[in-house]
Amino acid sequence: MRLDNMLLAEGVSGPEKGGGSAAAAAAAAASGGVGADNSAEHSDYRAKLSQIRQIYHTELEKYEQACNEFTTHVMNLLREQSRTRPISPKEIERMVGIIHRKFSSIQMQLKQSTCEAVMILRSRFLDARRKRRNFNKQATEILNEYFYSHLSNPYPSEEAKEELAKKCSITVSQVSNWFGNKRIRYKKNIGKFQEEANMYAARTAVNAASVSAHGSQANSPSTPNSAGGYPSPCYQPDRRIQ
DNA sequence: TAATATGATTGAAT
DNA sequence: ATTCAATCATATTA
């Protein structure tokens, strides 16, 4: 029953040609991706989907036909036998029921394998990994700035993530992905990121300096820790990710 | 074109 | 639910 719903949703078992566009729209919505989309890839996807759909329909029809043929055959057989021995209509009904059950279980298998094919197609074409684009320069700047100024605890809260997402014009989950990747890759070898770390630390230090110079009193509101002296070191032998 | 960088997904652990 | 670690699929660089 689930399978039926799914096939219907994918437009496989729906109406002939109209279903395709509906499924396509659903797929596009599910991919959630950017506005400037496909055309080439998407039509490919649709072509494959309709191929699946065609196979499904022909198979289904074949099964139905076979089922009908078989039942009539059995009925004829029973009728034949009814001349030599009495056969109750109940018995006939029972036989027909058995046949139908058998064939519907076969149909189930067909539906299942069709579902599988659709799922594979989906993961093949709609996987966001295939359409990966790098974030623009300033977005990564913003993210890196946050990361290196919170190096001792680079876990932005939900609100912070939302803010970053807005600033970078990406989604919150993209922010989460970015921080996940950054944390693990930074930890994996700190040496490779040393330059970057120093650079951002220096930048925030300069920022703080200019702010304090412009203002009246020395203060560092947005840099709870790290960020040592202005000039150079900023080595952080400190422990990082817990 | 090989090597590396990077965003996304998956599965396990918590 | 969130994070980590590994991995995938693509992008970028050397």
CSV table of C-alpha atoms (C1' of nucleotides) in Angstrom, one decimal:
chain,number,residue,atom,x,y,z
A,1,MET,CA,0.0,0.0,0.0
A,2,ARG,CA,2.9,2.3,0.7
A,3,LEU,CA,4.3,1.3,-2.6
A,4,ASP,CA,1.2,2.4,-4.3
A,5,ASN,CA,1.4,5.8,-2.7
A,6,MET,CA,5.0,6.2,-3.6
A,7,LEU,CA,4.5,5.2,-7.2
A,8,LEU,CA,1.6,7.5,-7.5
A,9,ALA,CA,3.6,10.3,-6.0
A,10,GLU,CA,6.4,9.7,-8.5
A,11,GLY,CA,4.0,9.8,-11.3
A,12,VAL,CA,4.7,6.2,-12.3
A,13,SER,CA,1.3,4.8,-11.7
A,14,GLY,CA,-0.6,8.0,-12.3
A,15,PRO,CA,-2.2,9.2,-15.5
A,16,GLU,CA,-0.4,8.8,-18.8
A,17,LYS,CA,1.5,12.0,-19.6
A,18,GLY,CA,0.3,14.7,-17.2
A,19,GLY,CA,1.7,13.0,-14.2
A,20,GLY,CA,5.2,13.5,-15.4
A,21,SER,CA,5.2,17.2,-14.9
A,22,ALA,CA,3.7,16.9,-11.5
A,23,ALA,CA,6.3,14.5,-10.5
A,24,ALA,CA,9.0,16.7,-12.0
A,25,ALA,CA,7.7,19.7,-10.0
A,26,ALA,CA,7.7,17.6,-6.8
A,27,ALA,CA,11.2,16.5,-7.5
A,28,ALA,CA,12.4,20.0,-8.1
A,29,ALA,CA,10.8,21.1,-4.9
A,30,ALA,CA,12.3,18.2,-3.0
A,31,SER,CA,15.7,19.0,-4.4
A,32,GLY,CA,15.2,22.4,-2.8
A,33,GLY,CA,18.1,23.7,-4.8
A,34,VAL,CA,18.8,26.9,-6.5
A,35,GLY,CA,16.5,28.7,-8.9
A,36,ALA,CA,18.6,28.4,-12.0
A,37,ASP,CA,18.0,24.8,-12.7
A,38,ASN,CA,18.6,21.9,-15.1
A,39,SER,CA,16.9,21.5,-18.4
A,40,ALA,CA,19.4,19.1,-19.7
A,41,GLU,CA,19.9,17.0,-16.6
A,42,HIS,CA,16.3,17.2,-15.6
A,43,SER,CA,15.0,16.1,-19.0
A,44,ASP,CA,17.3,13.2,-18.7
A,45,TYR,CA,15.9,12.4,-15.4
A,46,ARG,CA,12.4,12.6,-16.8
A,47,ALA,CA,13.2,10.4,-19.7
A,48,LYS,CA,14.5,7.7,-17.4
A,49,LEU,CA,11.5,8.0,-15.2
A,50,SER,CA,9.1,7.6,-18.1
A,51,GLN,CA,11.1,4.6,-19.2
A,52,ILE,CA,10.6,3.1,-15.8
A,53,ARG,CA,7.0,4.0,-16.0
A,54,GLN,CA,6.5,2.4,-19.4
A,55,ILE,CA,8.1,-0.9,-18.2
A,56,TYR,CA,6.0,-0.9,-15.2
A,57,HIS,CA,2.8,-0.5,-17.1
A,58,THR,CA,3.6,-3.1,-19.7
A,59,GLU,CA,4.6,-5.5,-17.0
A,60,LEU,CA,1.5,-4.8,-15.1
A,61,GLU,CA,-0.7,-5.3,-18.1
A,62,LYS,CA,1.1,-8.5,-18.9
A,63,TYR,CA,0.4,-9.8,-15.4
A,64,GLU,CA,-3.2,-8.8,-15.5
A,65,GLN,CA,-3.7,-10.6,-18.8
A,66,ALA,CA,-1.9,-13.7,-17.6
A,67,CYS,CA,-4.1,-13.6,-14.5
A,68,ASN,CA,-7.3,-13.4,-16.5
A,69,GLU,CA,-6.2,-16.1,-18.9
A,70,PHE,CA,-5.3,-18.4,-16.0
A,71,THR,CA,-8.5,-17.9,-14.3
A,72,THR,CA,-10.6,-18.6,-17.3
A,73,HIS,CA,-8.5,-21.7,-17.9
A,74,VAL,CA,-9.1,-22.9,-14.4
A,75,MET,CA,-12.8,-22.1,-14.7
A,76,ASN,CA,-13.0,-24.2,-17.9
A,77,LEU,CA,-11.2,-27.0,-16.2
A,78,LEU,CA,-13.6,-26.9,-13.3
A,79,ARG,CA,-16.6,-26.8,-15.6
A,80,GLU,CA,-15.2,-29.8,-17.3
A,81,GLN,CA,-14.9,-31.6,-14.1
A,82,SER,CA,-18.4,-30.6,-13.0
A,83,ARG,CA,-19.7,-33.1,-15.4
A,84,THR,CA,-18.1,-36.0,-13.6
A,85,ARG,CA,-18.4,-34.7,-10.0
A,86,PRO,CA,-20.4,-32.0,-8.4
A,87,ILE,CA,-18.6,-28.7,-7.8
A,88,SER,CA,-20.0,-26.1,-5.6
A,89,PRO,CA,-19.8,-22.4,-6.6
A,90,LYS,CA,-18.1,-21.8,-3.4
A,91,GLU,CA,-15.2,-24.0,-4.5
A,92,ILE,CA,-14.9,-22.0,-7.7
A,93,GLU,CA,-14.8,-18.8,-5.8
A,94,ARG,CA,-12.1,-20.1,-3.5
A,95,MET,CA,-10.0,-21.1,-6.5
A,96,VAL,CA,-10.4,-17.7,-8.1
A,97,GLY,CA,-9.4,-16.1,-4.8
A,98,ILE,CA,-6.3,-18.1,-4.5
A,99,ILE,CA,-5.3,-17.3,-8.1
A,100,HIS,CA,-5.8,-13.6,-7.5
A,101,ARG,CA,-3.8,-13.6,-4.3
A,102,LYS,CA,-0.9,-15.3,-6.1
A,103,PHE,CA,-0.9,-12.8,-8.9
A,104,SER,CA,-1.3,-9.8,-6.6
A,105,SER,CA,1.8,-10.9,-4.7
A,106,ILE,CA,3.6,-11.0,-8.0
A,107,GLN,CA,2.4,-7.5,-8.7
A,108,MET,CA,3.7,-6.5,-5.3
A,109,GLN,CA,7.1,-7.6,-6.3
A,110,LEU,CA,6.8,-5.7,-9.5
A,111,LYS,CA,5.9,-2.6,-7.6
A,112,GLN,CA,8.7,-3.0,-5.2
A,113,SER,CA,11.3,-3.4,-7.8
A,114,THR,CA,9.9,-0.4,-9.6
A,115,CYS,CA,10.1,1.6,-6.4
A,116,GLU,CA,13.7,0.6,-6.0
A,117,ALA,CA,14.5,1.7,-9.6
A,118,VAL,CA,12.9,5.0,-8.9
A,119,MET,CA,14.8,5.5,-5.7
A,120,ILE,CA,18.0,4.7,-7.4
A,121,LEU,CA,17.2,7.1,-10.2
A,122,ARG,CA,16.4,9.8,-7.7
A,123,SER,CA,19.5,9.4,-5.7
A,124,ARG,CA,21.5,9.4,-8.9
A,125,PHE,CA,20.1,12.6,-10.3
A,126,LEU,CA,18.8,14.5,-7.3
A,127,ASP,CA,21.7,14.0,-5.0
A,128,ALA,CA,22.8,17.5,-4.0
A,129,ARG,CA,26.4,16.4,-4.1
A,130,ARG,CA,26.2,16.4,-7.9
A,131,LYS,CA,25.3,20.1,-8.0
A,132,ARG,CA,27.8,21.3,-5.4
A,133,ARG,CA,28.9,24.9,-5.9
A,134,ASN,CA,31.5,26.6,-3.8
A,135,PHE,CA,30.2,29.4,-1.6
A,136,ASN,CA,31.2,32.9,-2.7
A,137,LYS,CA,34.3,34.6,-1.3
A,138,GLN,CA,32.6,36.8,1.2
A,139,ALA,CA,30.4,34.0,2.6
A,140,THR,CA,33.5,31.9,3.4
A,141,GLU,CA,35.1,35.0,4.8
A,142,ILE,CA,32.2,35.4,7.2
A,143,LEU,CA,32.2,31.8,8.2
A,144,ASN,CA,36.0,31.7,8.7
A,145,GLU,CA,35.9,34.8,10.7
A,146,TYR,CA,33.4,33.3,13.1
A,147,PHE,CA,35.2,30.0,13.2
A,148,TYR,CA,38.6,31.5,14.0
A,149,SER,CA,37.3,34.0,16.5
A,150,HIS,CA,35.5,31.2,18.3
A,151,LEU,CA,38.3,28.7,17.9
A,152,SER,CA,38.1,27.4,21.4
A,153,ASN,CA,34.4,26.7,21.0
A,154,PRO,CA,33.5,26.7,17.4
A,155,TYR,CA,29.9,25.6,17.9
A,156,PRO,CA,27.5,28.3,16.9
A,157,SER,CA,24.2,28.3,18.6
A,158,GLU,CA,21.0,28.0,16.6
A,159,GLU,CA,20.5,31.7,16.5
A,160,ALA,CA,24.1,32.3,15.6
A,161,LYS,CA,23.7,29.8,12.7
A,162,GLU,CA,20.6,31.6,11.5
A,163,GLU,CA,22.5,34.9,11.6
A,164,LEU,CA,25.4,33.5,9.7
A,165,ALA,CA,23.1,31.9,7.2
A,166,LYS,CA,21.4,35.2,6.6
A,167,LYS,CA,24.7,37.0,6.2
A,168,CYS,CA,26.1,34.5,3.8
A,169,SER,CA,22.8,34.0,2.0
A,170,ILE,CA,22.9,30.2,2.5
A,171,THR,CA,20.7,27.9,4.6
A,172,VAL,CA,21.2,27.0,8.2
A,173,SER,CA,21.9,23.5,7.4
A,174,GLN,CA,24.6,24.6,5.0
A,175,VAL,CA,26.1,26.6,7.9
A,176,SER,CA,26.0,23.5,10.0
A,177,ASN,CA,27.6,21.4,7.3
A,178,TRP,CA,30.3,24.0,6.9
A,179,PHE,CA,31.1,24.1,10.6
A,180,GLY,CA,31.0,20.3,10.7
A,181,ASN,CA,33.5,20.0,7.9
A,182,LYS,CA,35.6,22.8,9.1
A,183,ARG,CA,35.9,21.5,12.6
A,184,ILE,CA,36.9,18.0,11.6
A,185,ARG,CA,39.3,19.2,8.9
A,186,TYR,CA,40.9,21.8,11.1
A,187,LYS,CA,41.4,19.2,13.8
A,188,LYS,CA,42.7,16.7,11.3
A,189,ASN,CA,45.7,18.8,10.7
A,190,ILE,CA,46.1,22.1,12.3
A,191,GLY,CA,49.3,22.8,10.6
A,192,LYS,CA,47.6,23.2,7.2
A,193,PHE,CA,45.3,25.8,8.6
A,194,GLN,CA,47.9,27.8,10.6
A,195,GLU,CA,48.3,30.5,8.0
A,196,GLU,CA,44.6,30.9,7.7
A,197,ALA,CA,44.2,31.0,11.4
A,198,ASN,CA,46.8,33.7,11.9
A,199,MET,CA,45.4,35.7,9.1
A,200,TYR,CA,41.9,35.8,10.5
A,201,ALA,CA,43.1,36.3,14.0
A,202,ALA,CA,45.2,39.3,12.8
A,203,ARG,CA,42.2,40.7,11.0
A,204,THR,CA,39.9,40.5,14.0
A,205,ALA,CA,42.7,42.0,16.1
A,206,VAL,CA,43.0,44.9,13.7
A,207,ASN,CA,39.3,45.3,13.8
A,208,ALA,CA,39.2,45.4,17.6
A,209,ALA,CA,42.1,47.9,17.5
A,210,SER,CA,40.4,50.2,15.1
A,211,VAL,CA,37.2,50.0,17.2
A,212,SER,CA,39.0,50.7,20.4
A,213,ALA,CA,40.9,53.5,18.8
A,214,HIS,CA,37.8,55.0,17.4
A,215,GLY,CA,35.8,54.6,20.6
A,216,SER,CA,36.9,55.9,23.9
A,217,GLN,CA,37.7,52.9,26.0
A,218,ALA,CA,39.5,49.7,25.2
A,219,ASN,CA,37.1,46.9,25.0
A,220,SER,CA,36.8,43.6,23.2
A,221,PRO,CA,33.1,42.7,23.0
A,222,SER,CA,33.0,40.1,20.3
A,223,THR,CA,36.2,38.2,21.0
A,224,PRO,CA,35.8,36.3,24.3
A,225,ASN,CA,39.1,34.5,24.0
A,226,SER,CA,42.1,33.8,21.8
A,227,ALA,CA,43.4,36.7,19.6
A,228,GLY,CA,46.6,37.5,21.4
A,229,GLY,CA,48.8,40.5,20.7
A,230,TYR,CA,48.4,42.5,17.5
A,231,PRO,CA,51.6,41.7,15.7
A,232,SER,CA,52.3,38.1,15.1
A,233,PRO,CA,52.2,34.9,16.9
A,234,CYS,CA,48.7,33.7,17.6
A,235,TYR,CA,50.0,30.3,17.8
A,236,GLN,CA,47.5,28.3,19.6
A,237,PRO,CA,49.0,25.4,21.4
A,238,ASP,CA,45.8,25.6,23.3
A,239,ARG,CA,43.5,22.6,23.0
A,240,ARG,CA,40.9,23.1,20.4
A,241,ILE,CA,38.0,20.8,19.6
A,242,GLN,CA,37.1,18.8,22.6
B,1,DT,C1',45.2,15.4,-15.8
B,2,DA,C1',46.6,14.2,-11.0
B,3,DA,C1',46.2,16.2,-6.6
B,4,DT,C1',43.8,18.7,-3.6
B,5,DA,C1',39.9,21.5,-1.8
B,6,DT,C1',35.1,21.6,-0.7
B,7,DG,C1',30.1,21.1,0.1
B,8,DA,C1',26.8,17.3,0.9
B,9,DT,C1',25.5,12.7,2.5
B,10,DT,C1',25.6,8.7,5.5
B,11,DG,C1',25.9,6.0,9.6
B,12,DA,C1',27.2,5.6,14.2
B,13,DA,C1',27.7,7.5,18.8
B,14,DT,C1',26.0,10.6,22.3
C,1,DA,C1',18.7,16.2,17.6
C,2,DT,C1',23.6,17.2,17.0
C,3,DT,C1',28.3,16.0,16.1
C,4,DC,C1',32.0,13.2,14.2
C,5,DA,C1',34.2,10.5,10.9
C,6,DA,C1',34.3,8.6,6.6
C,7,DT,C1',33.0,9.0,2.0
C,8,DC,C1',31.0,10.8,-2.2
C,9,DA,C1',30.8,13.8,-6.2
C,10,DT,C1',32.2,17.7,-7.9
C,11,DA,C1',35.3,22.1,-8.3
C,12,DT,C1',39.6,24.1,-8.4
C,13,DT,C1',44.4,24.2,-8.7
C,14,DA,C1',49.1,22.9,-9.9
